CSV table of C-alpha atoms in Angstrom, one decimal:
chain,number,residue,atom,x,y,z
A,1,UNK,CA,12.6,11.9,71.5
A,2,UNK,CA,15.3,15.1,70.6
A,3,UNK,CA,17.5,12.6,68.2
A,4,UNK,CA,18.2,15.6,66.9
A,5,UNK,CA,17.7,19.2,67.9
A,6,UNK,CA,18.3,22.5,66.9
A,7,UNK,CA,18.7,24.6,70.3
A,8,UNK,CA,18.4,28.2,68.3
A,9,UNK,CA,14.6,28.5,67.3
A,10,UNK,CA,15.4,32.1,65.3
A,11,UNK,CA,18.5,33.8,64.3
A,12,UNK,CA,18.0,37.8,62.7
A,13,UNK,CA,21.8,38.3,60.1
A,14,UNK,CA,22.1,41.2,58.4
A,15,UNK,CA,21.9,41.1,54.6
A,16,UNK,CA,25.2,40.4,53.4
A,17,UNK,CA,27.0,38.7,56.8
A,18,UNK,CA,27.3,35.1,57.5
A,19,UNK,CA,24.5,33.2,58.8
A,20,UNK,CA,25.5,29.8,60.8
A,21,UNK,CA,22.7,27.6,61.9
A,22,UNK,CA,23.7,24.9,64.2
A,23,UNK,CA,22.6,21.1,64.8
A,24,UNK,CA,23.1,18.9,67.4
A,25,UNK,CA,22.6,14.6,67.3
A,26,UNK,CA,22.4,11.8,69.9
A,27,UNK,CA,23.2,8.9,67.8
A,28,UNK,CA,26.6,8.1,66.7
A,29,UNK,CA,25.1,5.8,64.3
A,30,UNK,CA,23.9,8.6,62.2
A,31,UNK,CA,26.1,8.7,58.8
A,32,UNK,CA,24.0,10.6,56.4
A,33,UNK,CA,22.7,14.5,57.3
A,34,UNK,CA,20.6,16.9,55.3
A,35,UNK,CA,19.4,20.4,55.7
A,36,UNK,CA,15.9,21.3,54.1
A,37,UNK,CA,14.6,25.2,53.8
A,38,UNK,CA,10.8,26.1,54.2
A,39,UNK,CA,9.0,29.0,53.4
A,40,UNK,CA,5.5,29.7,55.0
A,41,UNK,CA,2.7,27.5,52.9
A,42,UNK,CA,5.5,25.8,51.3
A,43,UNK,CA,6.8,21.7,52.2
A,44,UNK,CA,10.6,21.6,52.7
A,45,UNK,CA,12.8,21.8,50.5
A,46,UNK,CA,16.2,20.4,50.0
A,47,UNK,CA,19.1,22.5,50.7
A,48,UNK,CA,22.1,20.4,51.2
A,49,UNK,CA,24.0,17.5,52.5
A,50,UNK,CA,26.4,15.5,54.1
A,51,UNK,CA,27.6,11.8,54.4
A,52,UNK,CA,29.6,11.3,57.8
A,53,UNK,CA,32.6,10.3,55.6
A,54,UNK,CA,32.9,14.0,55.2
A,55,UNK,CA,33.6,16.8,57.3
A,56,UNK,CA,32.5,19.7,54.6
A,57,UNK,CA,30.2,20.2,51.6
A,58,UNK,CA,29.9,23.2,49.8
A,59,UNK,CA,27.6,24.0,47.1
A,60,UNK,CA,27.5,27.9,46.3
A,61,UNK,CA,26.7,29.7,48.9
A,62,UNK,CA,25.7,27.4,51.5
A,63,UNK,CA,28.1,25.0,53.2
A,64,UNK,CA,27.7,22.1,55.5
A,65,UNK,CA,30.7,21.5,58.4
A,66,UNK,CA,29.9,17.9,60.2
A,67,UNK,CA,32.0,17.5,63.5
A,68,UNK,CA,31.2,13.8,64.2
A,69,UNK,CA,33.3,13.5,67.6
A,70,UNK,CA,30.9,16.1,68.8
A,71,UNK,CA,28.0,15.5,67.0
A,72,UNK,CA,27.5,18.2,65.2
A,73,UNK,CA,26.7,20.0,62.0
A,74,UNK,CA,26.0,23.7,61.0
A,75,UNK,CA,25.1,25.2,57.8
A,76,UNK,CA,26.9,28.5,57.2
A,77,UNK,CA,25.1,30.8,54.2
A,78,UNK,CA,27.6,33.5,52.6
A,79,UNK,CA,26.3,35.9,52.2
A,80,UNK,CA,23.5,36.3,53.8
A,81,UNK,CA,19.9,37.7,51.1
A,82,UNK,CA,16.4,38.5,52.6
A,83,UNK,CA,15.5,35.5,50.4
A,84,UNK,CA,17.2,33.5,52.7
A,85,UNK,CA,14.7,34.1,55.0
A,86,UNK,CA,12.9,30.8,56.0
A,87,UNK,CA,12.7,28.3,58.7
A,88,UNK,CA,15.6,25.5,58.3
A,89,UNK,CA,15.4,22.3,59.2
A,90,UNK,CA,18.6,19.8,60.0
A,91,UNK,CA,17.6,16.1,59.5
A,92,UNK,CA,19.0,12.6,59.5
A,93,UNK,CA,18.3,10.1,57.2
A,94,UNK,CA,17.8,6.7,59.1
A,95,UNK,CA,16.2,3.4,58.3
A,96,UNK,CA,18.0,1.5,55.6
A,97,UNK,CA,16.3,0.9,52.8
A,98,UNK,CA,13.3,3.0,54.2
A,99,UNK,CA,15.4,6.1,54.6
A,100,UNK,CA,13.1,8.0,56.9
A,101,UNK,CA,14.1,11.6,57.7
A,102,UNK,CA,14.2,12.5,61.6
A,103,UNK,CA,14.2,16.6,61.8
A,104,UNK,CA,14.8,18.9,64.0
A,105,UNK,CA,12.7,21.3,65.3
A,106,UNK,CA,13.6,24.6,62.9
A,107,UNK,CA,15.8,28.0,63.2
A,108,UNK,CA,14.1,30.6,61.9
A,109,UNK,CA,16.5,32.7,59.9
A,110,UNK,CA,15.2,36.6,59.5
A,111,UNK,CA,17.8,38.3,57.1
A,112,UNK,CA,17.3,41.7,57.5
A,113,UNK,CA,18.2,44.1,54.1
B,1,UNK,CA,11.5,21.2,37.3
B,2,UNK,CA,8.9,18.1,38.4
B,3,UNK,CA,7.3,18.5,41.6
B,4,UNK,CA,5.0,16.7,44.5
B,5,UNK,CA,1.5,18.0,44.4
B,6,UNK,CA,-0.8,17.4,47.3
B,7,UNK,CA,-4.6,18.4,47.4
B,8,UNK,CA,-6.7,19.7,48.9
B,9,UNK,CA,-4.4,22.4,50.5
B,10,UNK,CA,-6.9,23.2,53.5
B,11,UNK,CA,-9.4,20.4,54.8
B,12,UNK,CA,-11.8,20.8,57.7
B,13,UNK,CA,-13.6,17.7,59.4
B,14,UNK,CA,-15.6,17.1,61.6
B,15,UNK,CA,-14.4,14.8,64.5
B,16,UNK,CA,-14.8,11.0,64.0
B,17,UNK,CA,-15.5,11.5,60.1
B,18,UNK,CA,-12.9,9.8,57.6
B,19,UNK,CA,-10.8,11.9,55.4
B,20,UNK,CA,-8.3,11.3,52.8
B,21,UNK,CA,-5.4,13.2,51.6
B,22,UNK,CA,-4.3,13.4,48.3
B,23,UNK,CA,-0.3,13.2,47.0
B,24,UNK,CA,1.2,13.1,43.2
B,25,UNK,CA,4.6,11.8,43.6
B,26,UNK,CA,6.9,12.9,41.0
B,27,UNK,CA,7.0,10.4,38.1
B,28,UNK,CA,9.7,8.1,38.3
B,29,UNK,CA,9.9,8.1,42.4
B,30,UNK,CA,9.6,4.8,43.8
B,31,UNK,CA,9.6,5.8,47.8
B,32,UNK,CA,6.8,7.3,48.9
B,33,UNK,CA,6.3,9.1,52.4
B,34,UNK,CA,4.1,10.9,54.3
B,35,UNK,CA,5.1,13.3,57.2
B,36,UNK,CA,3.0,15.5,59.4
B,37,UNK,CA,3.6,18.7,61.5
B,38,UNK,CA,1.2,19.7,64.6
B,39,UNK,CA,1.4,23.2,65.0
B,40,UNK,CA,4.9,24.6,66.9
B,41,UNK,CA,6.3,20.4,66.5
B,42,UNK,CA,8.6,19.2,64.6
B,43,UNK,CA,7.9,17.5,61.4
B,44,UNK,CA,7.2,13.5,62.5
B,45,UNK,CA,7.7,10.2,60.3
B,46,UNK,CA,4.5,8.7,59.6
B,47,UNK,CA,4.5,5.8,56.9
B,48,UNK,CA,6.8,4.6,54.3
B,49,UNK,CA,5.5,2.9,51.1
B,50,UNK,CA,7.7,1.1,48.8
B,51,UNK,CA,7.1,-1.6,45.8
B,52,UNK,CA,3.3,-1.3,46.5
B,53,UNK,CA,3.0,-2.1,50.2
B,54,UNK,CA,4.3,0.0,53.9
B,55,UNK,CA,8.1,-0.1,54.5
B,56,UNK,CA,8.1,0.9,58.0
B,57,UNK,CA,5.3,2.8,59.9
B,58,UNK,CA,5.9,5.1,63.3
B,59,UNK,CA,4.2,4.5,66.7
B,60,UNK,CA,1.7,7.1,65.7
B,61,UNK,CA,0.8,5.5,62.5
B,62,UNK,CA,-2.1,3.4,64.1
B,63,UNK,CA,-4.7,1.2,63.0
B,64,UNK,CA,-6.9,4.7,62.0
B,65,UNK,CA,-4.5,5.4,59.1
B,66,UNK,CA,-4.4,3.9,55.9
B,67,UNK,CA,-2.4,4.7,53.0
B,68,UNK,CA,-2.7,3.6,49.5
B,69,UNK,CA,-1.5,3.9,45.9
B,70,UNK,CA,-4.6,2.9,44.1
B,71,UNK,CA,-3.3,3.9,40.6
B,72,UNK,CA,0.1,4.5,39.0
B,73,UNK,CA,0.0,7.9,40.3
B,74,UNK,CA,-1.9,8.7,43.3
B,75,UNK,CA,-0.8,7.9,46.9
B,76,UNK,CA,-3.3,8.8,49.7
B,77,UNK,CA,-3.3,9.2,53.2
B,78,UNK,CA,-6.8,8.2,54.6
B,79,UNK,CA,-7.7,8.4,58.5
B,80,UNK,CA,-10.7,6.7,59.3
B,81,UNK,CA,-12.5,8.5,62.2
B,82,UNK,CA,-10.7,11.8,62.8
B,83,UNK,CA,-9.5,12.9,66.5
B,84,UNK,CA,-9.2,16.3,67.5
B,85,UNK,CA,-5.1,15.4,67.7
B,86,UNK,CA,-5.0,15.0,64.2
B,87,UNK,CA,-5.3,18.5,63.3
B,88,UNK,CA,-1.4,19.3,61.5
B,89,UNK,CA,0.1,19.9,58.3
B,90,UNK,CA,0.8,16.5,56.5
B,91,UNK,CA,3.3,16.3,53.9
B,92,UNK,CA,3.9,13.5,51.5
B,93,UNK,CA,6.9,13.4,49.8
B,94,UNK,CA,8.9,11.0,47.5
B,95,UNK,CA,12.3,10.2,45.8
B,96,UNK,CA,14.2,7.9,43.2
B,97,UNK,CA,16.8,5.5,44.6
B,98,UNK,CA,19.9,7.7,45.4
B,99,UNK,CA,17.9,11.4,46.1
B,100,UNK,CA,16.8,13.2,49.2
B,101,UNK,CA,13.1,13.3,49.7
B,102,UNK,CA,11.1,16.0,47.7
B,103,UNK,CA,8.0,17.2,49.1
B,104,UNK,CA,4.8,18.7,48.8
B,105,UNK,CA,3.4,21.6,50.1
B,106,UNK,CA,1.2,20.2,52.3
B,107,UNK,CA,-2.5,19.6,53.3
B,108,UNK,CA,-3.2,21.8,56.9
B,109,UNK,CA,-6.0,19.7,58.3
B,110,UNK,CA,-8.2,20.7,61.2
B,111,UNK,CA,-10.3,18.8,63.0
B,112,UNK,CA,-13.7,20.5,64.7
């Protein structure tokens, strides 16, 4: 069941660079994407998203491209902090009226200062 | 800024006992979930709960799992006879009608 997967499990940016996590889907039916940040001993925590009538949200420094021919999204953070450092999670929202997320399986991103 | 609060944080059990996991929606939420996270997985759709009863369950949501909102603020996860399998991270989270899901921190239960 990889719906949706994440094929990077860490990525290590230097502190000020871009970092670009990348998401792939299976399901062409998808229309509604979010991206979710977790910290050790923490739940996830909602980053930022996208509706598949889009192909880019931006909200400070963190922006979400969705290429739906190739189904695919990425989260690009500019620039970079060591508080950025966290595992991030790409997920679907499917279900209707149940809205269940489906997530991927995490990049670790290790900003290094 | 309201948050979801889940206790205990840490719960051990003993294999084939019953536990129950404890979750404080935010206050005005309306759709309630729990999510769980075996160690190195993914984090996996368990239950949904909406207007007092279970919107859609997952394959591994089986007749051992329970959930229930037994007053207007509590929503609880119960598994009645624990399996060594069960050992993860559950999460419950919740949201209002147009939000993404908020979510807890987490209970890490293991199984002995």
């Amino acid at each position: 069941d990889q719906q949706v997967k994440q094929n990077s499990p860490s990525l290590s940016v230097q502190e000020g660079r871009i970092s670009i996590l990348n998401c792939d889907y299976t399901n062409s039916m998808f229309d509604y994407f979010l991206w979710y940040k977790k910290y050790p001993a923490e739940g996830p925590t909602f980053l930022i998203s996208i509706s598949s009538i889009k192909d880019k949200n931006e909200d400070g420094r963190f922006t979400v491209f969705l290429n739906k021919s190739a189904k695919h999204l990425s989260l690009h953070i500019v620039p970079s902090q060591p508080g950025d450092s966290a595992v991030y999670f790409c997920a679907v929202l499917y279900g209707g009226a149940t809205n269940k997320l489906i997530f991927g399986t995490g990049t670790l991103l290790a900003v290094q200062p | 800024e309201p948050e979801v609060t889940q206790t205990p944080s840490h719960q051990v059990t003993q294999m084939g006992q019953e536990v129950i996991l404890r979750c404080v929606p935010i206050s005005n939420h309306l759709y309630f979930y729990w999510y769980r996270q075996i160690l190195g997985q993914k984090v996996e759709f368990l239950v949904s709960f909406y207007n007092n009863e279970i919107s859609e369950k997952s394959e591994i949501f089986d007749d051992q799992f329970s959930v229930e909102r037994p007053d207007g603020s509590n929503f609880t996860l119960k598994i009645r006879s624990t399996k060594l399998e069960d050992s993860a991270m559950y999460f419950c989270a919740s949201r209002d009608l147009l939000e993404p899901q908020h979510f807890g921190d987490g209970t890490r239960l293991s199984i002995l």
